[in-house]
mmCIF file of C-alpha atoms in Angstrom:
data_model
loop_
_atom_site.group_PDB
_atom_site.id
_atom_site.type_symbol
_atom_site.label_atom_id
_atom_site.label_comp_id
_atom_site.label_asym_id
_atom_site.label_seq_id
_atom_site.Cartn_x
_atom_site.Cartn_y
_atom_site.Cartn_z
ATOM 1 C CA UNK A 72 191.128 9.077 0.173
ATOM 2 C CA UNK A 73 187.817 9.572 1.931
ATOM 3 C CA UNK A 74 186.042 6.237 2.461
ATOM 4 C CA UNK A 75 183.620 7.147 5.212
ATOM 5 C CA UNK A 76 181.099 9.989 5.534
ATOM 6 C CA UNK A 77 179.951 10.781 9.075
ATOM 7 C CA UNK A 78 177.012 13.179 9.134
ATOM 8 C CA UNK A 79 175.134 15.295 11.671
ATOM 9 C CA UNK A 80 171.377 15.633 11.200
ATOM 10 C CA UNK A 81 169.992 18.922 12.416
ATOM 11 C CA UNK A 82 170.998 21.710 10.061
ATOM 12 C CA UNK A 83 172.984 19.265 7.928
ATOM 13 C CA UNK A 84 170.659 16.588 6.407
ATOM 14 C CA UNK A 85 167.478 18.000 7.942
ATOM 15 C CA UNK A 86 166.118 21.427 8.762
ATOM 16 C CA UNK A 87 166.577 22.910 12.197
ATOM 17 C CA UNK A 88 163.003 24.123 12.137
ATOM 18 C CA UNK A 89 161.708 20.529 11.727
ATOM 19 C CA UNK A 90 163.540 19.497 14.915
ATOM 20 C CA UNK A 91 162.614 22.571 16.963
ATOM 21 C CA UNK A 92 159.184 23.317 15.585
ATOM 22 C CA UNK A 93 157.852 19.776 15.025
ATOM 23 C CA UNK A 94 159.767 17.135 16.939
ATOM 24 C CA UNK A 95 160.443 18.950 20.213
ATOM 25 C CA UNK A 96 156.862 20.238 20.639
ATOM 26 C CA UNK A 97 155.493 16.788 19.815
ATOM 27 C CA UNK A 98 157.598 15.175 22.454
ATOM 28 C CA UNK A 99 156.703 17.899 24.973
ATOM 29 C CA UNK A 100 153.016 17.498 24.293
ATOM 30 C CA UNK A 101 153.023 13.711 24.685
ATOM 31 C CA UNK A 102 155.690 13.240 27.320
ATOM 32 C CA UNK A 103 153.578 13.386 30.515
ATOM 33 C CA UNK A 104 150.953 10.885 29.314
ATOM 34 C CA UNK A 105 153.689 8.627 27.874
ATOM 35 C CA UNK A 106 155.625 8.476 31.169
ATOM 36 C CA UNK A 107 152.514 8.057 33.315
ATOM 37 C CA UNK A 108 151.320 5.221 31.159
ATOM 38 C CA UNK A 109 154.605 3.290 30.917
ATOM 39 C CA UNK A 110 156.813 4.195 33.889
ATOM 40 C CA UNK A 111 155.966 1.008 35.775
ATOM 41 C CA UNK A 112 155.556 -1.630 33.115
ATOM 42 C CA UNK A 113 158.120 -0.704 30.466
ATOM 43 C CA UNK A 114 161.743 -1.562 31.463
ATOM 44 C CA UNK A 115 163.168 0.751 28.805
ATOM 45 C CA UNK A 116 161.218 3.711 30.118
ATOM 46 C CA UNK A 117 161.952 2.804 33.762
ATOM 47 C CA UNK A 118 165.754 2.687 32.951
ATOM 48 C CA UNK A 119 165.713 6.210 31.617
ATOM 49 C CA UNK A 120 163.675 7.513 34.549
ATOM 50 C CA UNK A 121 166.218 5.965 36.911
ATOM 51 C CA UNK A 122 168.842 8.083 35.107
ATOM 52 C CA UNK A 123 166.722 11.248 35.299
ATOM 53 C CA UNK A 124 166.221 10.726 39.034
ATOM 54 C CA UNK A 125 169.925 10.218 39.593
ATOM 55 C CA UNK A 126 170.841 13.295 37.565
ATOM 56 C CA UNK A 127 168.218 15.558 39.087
ATOM 57 C CA UNK A 128 168.351 14.327 42.683
ATOM 58 C CA UNK A 129 164.608 13.657 42.780
ATOM 59 C CA UNK A 130 163.166 10.490 44.316
ATOM 60 C CA UNK A 131 162.514 7.794 41.697
ATOM 61 C CA UNK A 132 158.948 7.510 42.926
ATOM 62 C CA UNK A 133 158.217 11.141 42.222
ATOM 63 C CA UNK A 134 156.983 10.605 38.658
ATOM 64 C CA UNK A 135 155.334 14.012 38.333
ATOM 65 C CA UNK A 136 158.537 15.704 39.488
ATOM 66 C CA UNK A 137 160.544 13.707 36.919
ATOM 67 C CA UNK A 138 158.085 14.751 34.225
ATOM 68 C CA UNK A 139 158.630 18.384 35.218
ATOM 69 C CA UNK A 140 162.406 17.975 35.045
ATOM 70 C CA UNK A 141 162.175 16.407 31.587
ATOM 71 C CA UNK A 142 159.949 19.191 30.288
ATOM 72 C CA UNK A 143 162.470 21.712 31.574
ATOM 73 C CA UNK A 144 165.265 19.851 29.749
ATOM 74 C CA UNK A 145 163.232 19.933 26.556
ATOM 75 C CA UNK A 146 162.867 23.708 26.944
ATOM 76 C CA UNK A 147 166.592 24.115 27.458
ATOM 77 C CA UNK A 148 167.416 21.726 24.515
ATOM 78 C CA UNK A 149 169.550 19.887 26.988
ATOM 79 C CA UNK A 150 171.631 17.078 25.539
ATOM 80 C CA UNK A 151 170.825 14.495 28.236
ATOM 81 C CA UNK A 152 171.004 10.913 26.996
ATOM 82 C CA UNK A 153 168.002 9.853 29.093
ATOM 83 C CA UNK A 154 165.876 12.675 27.634
ATOM 84 C CA UNK A 155 166.923 11.873 24.101
ATOM 85 C CA UNK A 156 166.050 8.189 24.649
ATOM 86 C CA UNK A 157 162.576 9.041 25.938
ATOM 87 C CA UNK A 158 161.989 11.492 23.092
ATOM 88 C CA UNK A 159 162.932 8.780 20.636
ATOM 89 C CA UNK A 160 160.308 6.420 22.157
ATOM 90 C CA UNK A 161 157.630 9.081 21.920
ATOM 91 C CA UNK A 162 158.585 10.025 18.316
ATOM 92 C CA UNK A 163 158.449 6.290 17.364
ATOM 93 C CA UNK A 164 154.746 6.343 18.218
ATOM 94 C CA UNK A 165 154.262 9.493 16.137
ATOM 95 C CA UNK A 166 156.095 8.042 13.096
ATOM 96 C CA UNK A 167 154.324 4.695 13.385
ATOM 97 C CA UNK A 168 150.818 6.195 13.473
ATOM 98 C CA UNK A 169 151.563 8.619 10.631
ATOM 99 C CA UNK A 170 151.538 11.846 12.718
ATOM 100 C CA UNK A 171 155.219 12.489 11.931
ATOM 101 C CA UNK A 172 157.255 12.421 8.753
ATOM 102 C CA UNK A 173 161.010 13.081 8.902
ATOM 103 C CA UNK A 174 162.348 16.008 6.889
ATOM 104 C CA UNK A 175 165.404 15.541 4.699
ATOM 105 C CA UNK A 176 166.781 18.132 2.306
ATOM 106 C CA UNK A 177 166.384 17.030 -1.304
ATOM 107 C CA UNK A 178 170.091 17.393 -2.031
ATOM 108 C CA UNK A 179 170.911 15.200 1.031
ATOM 109 C CA UNK A 180 168.428 12.577 -0.142
ATOM 110 C CA UNK A 181 170.029 12.570 -3.561
ATOM 111 C CA UNK A 182 173.658 12.376 -2.547
ATOM 112 C CA UNK A 183 173.280 10.017 0.365
ATOM 113 C CA UNK A 184 172.034 7.475 -2.153
ATOM 114 C CA UNK A 185 174.754 8.397 -4.674
ATOM 115 C CA UNK A 186 177.483 8.073 -2.099
ATOM 116 C CA UNK A 187 176.160 4.750 -0.887
ATOM 117 C CA UNK A 188 176.008 3.456 -4.460
ATOM 118 C CA UNK A 189 179.613 4.609 -5.034
ATOM 119 C CA UNK A 190 180.760 2.425 -2.130
ATOM 120 C CA UNK A 191 181.233 5.039 0.572
ATOM 121 C CA UNK A 192 180.314 3.919 4.087
ATOM 122 C CA UNK A 193 177.759 6.335 5.673
ATOM 123 C CA UNK A 194 177.273 6.891 9.393
ATOM 124 C CA UNK A 195 175.229 9.269 11.517
ATOM 125 C CA UNK A 196 176.451 11.143 14.617
ATOM 126 C CA UNK A 197 173.740 13.235 16.360
ATOM 127 C CA UNK A 198 172.801 14.326 19.789
ATOM 128 C CA UNK A 199 169.446 12.628 19.210
ATOM 129 C CA UNK A 200 169.279 9.026 20.281
ATOM 130 C CA UNK A 201 170.088 6.245 17.792
ATOM 131 C CA UNK A 202 166.420 5.315 17.875
ATOM 132 C CA UNK A 203 165.467 8.900 16.919
ATOM 133 C CA UNK A 204 168.044 8.904 14.150
ATOM 134 C CA UNK A 205 166.660 5.685 12.585
ATOM 135 C CA UNK A 206 163.164 7.111 12.782
ATOM 136 C CA UNK A 207 163.922 10.401 11.128
ATOM 137 C CA UNK A 208 165.687 8.614 8.223
ATOM 138 C CA UNK A 209 163.282 5.685 8.170
ATOM 139 C CA UNK A 210 160.122 7.724 7.795
ATOM 140 C CA UNK A 211 161.160 10.705 5.697
ATOM 141 C CA UNK A 212 159.003 12.534 3.191
ATOM 142 C CA UNK A 213 161.308 11.017 0.517
ATOM 143 C CA UNK A 214 161.136 7.416 1.726
ATOM 144 C CA UNK A 215 163.263 5.103 3.853
ATOM 145 C CA UNK A 216 166.961 5.981 3.898
ATOM 146 C CA UNK A 217 168.075 3.616 6.635
ATOM 147 C CA UNK A 218 169.442 1.035 4.099
ATOM 148 C CA UNK A 219 172.106 3.513 3.058
ATOM 149 C CA UNK A 220 173.645 3.817 6.520
ATOM 150 C CA UNK A 221 176.167 1.435 8.028
ATOM 151 C CA UNK A 222 175.663 2.689 11.652
ATOM 152 C CA UNK A 223 174.604 5.359 14.044
ATOM 153 C CA UNK A 224 176.220 7.180 17.003
ATOM 154 C CA UNK A 225 174.696 9.325 19.772
ATOM 155 C CA UNK A 226 175.960 10.977 22.889
ATOM 156 C CA UNK A 227 176.661 7.623 24.501
ATOM 157 C CA UNK A 228 179.898 7.705 22.431
ATOM 158 C CA UNK A 229 180.728 11.130 23.851
ATOM 159 C CA UNK A 230 179.791 14.773 23.600
ATOM 160 C CA UNK A 231 179.783 16.233 20.071
ATOM 161 C CA UNK A 232 182.032 19.144 20.917
ATOM 162 C CA UNK A 233 184.735 16.996 22.480
ATOM 163 C CA UNK A 234 187.525 15.397 20.472
ATOM 164 C CA UNK A 235 187.355 12.255 22.532
ATOM 165 C CA UNK A 236 183.968 11.371 20.973
ATOM 166 C CA UNK A 237 185.404 11.352 17.502
ATOM 167 C CA UNK A 238 188.356 9.229 18.637
ATOM 168 C CA UNK A 239 185.861 6.803 20.077
ATOM 169 C CA UNK A 240 183.995 6.703 16.789
ATOM 170 C CA UNK A 241 187.251 6.082 14.916
ATOM 171 C CA UNK A 242 188.016 3.214 17.281
ATOM 172 C CA UNK A 243 184.570 1.729 16.576
ATOM 173 C CA UNK A 244 184.977 2.123 12.862
ATOM 174 C CA UNK A 245 188.528 0.766 12.782
ATOM 175 C CA UNK A 246 189.655 3.237 10.031
ATOM 176 C CA UNK A 247 192.315 5.924 9.628
ATOM 177 C CA UNK A 248 191.129 9.333 10.717
ATOM 178 C CA UNK A 249 191.985 11.068 7.448
ATOM 179 C CA UNK A 250 189.682 8.719 5.517
ATOM 180 C CA UNK A 251 186.636 10.073 7.359
ATOM 181 C CA UNK A 252 184.729 13.204 6.335
ATOM 182 C CA UNK A 253 182.477 14.679 9.088
ATOM 183 C CA UNK A 254 179.609 16.967 8.016
ATOM 184 C CA UNK A 255 178.088 19.427 10.473
ATOM 185 C CA UNK A 256 176.644 22.914 10.679
ATOM 186 C CA UNK A 257 178.291 23.575 14.062
ATOM 187 C CA UNK A 258 181.845 24.919 13.993
ATOM 188 C CA UNK A 259 182.735 23.607 17.469
ATOM 189 C CA UNK A 260 181.818 20.091 16.416
ATOM 190 C CA UNK A 261 184.007 20.441 13.325
ATOM 191 C CA UNK A 262 186.940 21.608 15.417
ATOM 192 C CA UNK A 263 186.543 18.596 17.714
ATOM 193 C CA UNK A 264 186.474 16.202 14.720
ATOM 194 C CA UNK A 265 189.552 17.880 13.262
ATOM 195 C CA UNK A 266 191.385 17.485 16.573
ATOM 196 C CA UNK A 267 190.783 13.724 16.212
ATOM 197 C CA UNK A 268 192.264 13.869 12.690
ATOM 198 C CA UNK A 269 189.073 13.752 10.618
ATOM 199 C CA UNK A 270 188.448 15.852 7.548
ATOM 200 C CA UNK A 271 185.407 18.139 7.726
ATOM 201 C CA UNK A 272 182.837 20.057 5.718
ATOM 202 C CA UNK A 273 180.913 22.927 7.237
ATOM 203 C CA UNK A 274 177.301 23.077 6.034
ATOM 204 C CA UNK A 275 176.031 26.644 5.917
ATOM 205 C CA UNK A 276 172.689 26.382 4.202
ATOM 206 C CA UNK A 277 171.494 29.892 4.969
ATOM 207 C CA UNK A 278 172.906 33.323 5.747
ATOM 208 C CA UNK A 279 176.298 34.724 5.003
ATOM 209 C CA UNK A 280 179.267 32.401 4.454
ATOM 210 C CA UNK A 281 181.842 32.562 7.250
ATOM 211 C CA UNK A 282 185.379 33.715 6.731
ATOM 212 C CA UNK A 283 187.311 30.522 7.484
ATOM 213 C CA UNK A 284 189.920 28.220 6.146
ATOM 214 C CA UNK A 285 187.591 25.276 6.575
ATOM 215 C CA UNK A 286 185.740 23.843 3.611
ATOM 216 C CA UNK A 287 182.258 25.377 3.607
ATOM 217 C CA UNK A 288 179.314 24.042 1.541
ATOM 218 C CA UNK A 289 175.835 25.259 0.877
ATOM 219 C CA UNK A 290 174.562 21.804 0.130
ATOM 220 C CA UNK A 291 175.578 18.168 -0.470
ATOM 221 C CA UNK A 292 176.306 18.813 -4.162
ATOM 222 C CA UNK A 293 179.185 21.062 -3.050
ATOM 223 C CA UNK A 294 180.336 18.409 -0.501
ATOM 224 C CA UNK A 295 180.381 15.916 -3.375
ATOM 225 C CA UNK A 296 182.891 18.084 -5.228
ATOM 226 C CA UNK A 297 185.163 17.822 -2.176
ATOM 227 C CA UNK A 298 184.722 14.041 -2.151
ATOM 228 C CA UNK A 299 185.610 13.787 -5.805
ATOM 229 C CA UNK A 300 188.837 15.686 -5.150
ATOM 230 C CA UNK A 301 189.854 13.684 -2.126
#
């Protein structure tokens, strides 16, 4: 019996276009000024810049060079934990001042609340930082959804296409693998979760449905039918 729903964000609960056409450009536009203003006085920013310097091989004091590296990573959609952390800090400012509102599909908004009310435990696993996850769900166009979630995971738990990350999540949750349903729009992530023993649902919101033995859903209403069966 499924007792836990673990969900991706981009392409699953929220549109890909919101992430790529709104969030990423916003972070790119504000990153340089943000880093210049806070690289010395904010320990959280300094910690991430230390990681960028180590990863890139640049001197820690070369702030403009580190900014250039980060802008390049944004352009590549690189899943670097330090970049995701800094993006989350920048987005927090945007959400707090009302410039950003998180997108959530109406069916996701509906069924996340229904599943929570039915007693399912809900968790998020995204390549975006935990801070960014809480922001997108806390400041959505439909209201604050953070009360429905029991926890959040990002790439600090492991890479999303590696089975070890899902085993780490299971260890954190302390539940049997077959009681967890993982939702994603990326087949490689589903395969990794299945290797760890989780059940999965493949969200294909647009385009042709794939020929596969995996459970495929257009929206959360179809996922709910799977939950009712299992």
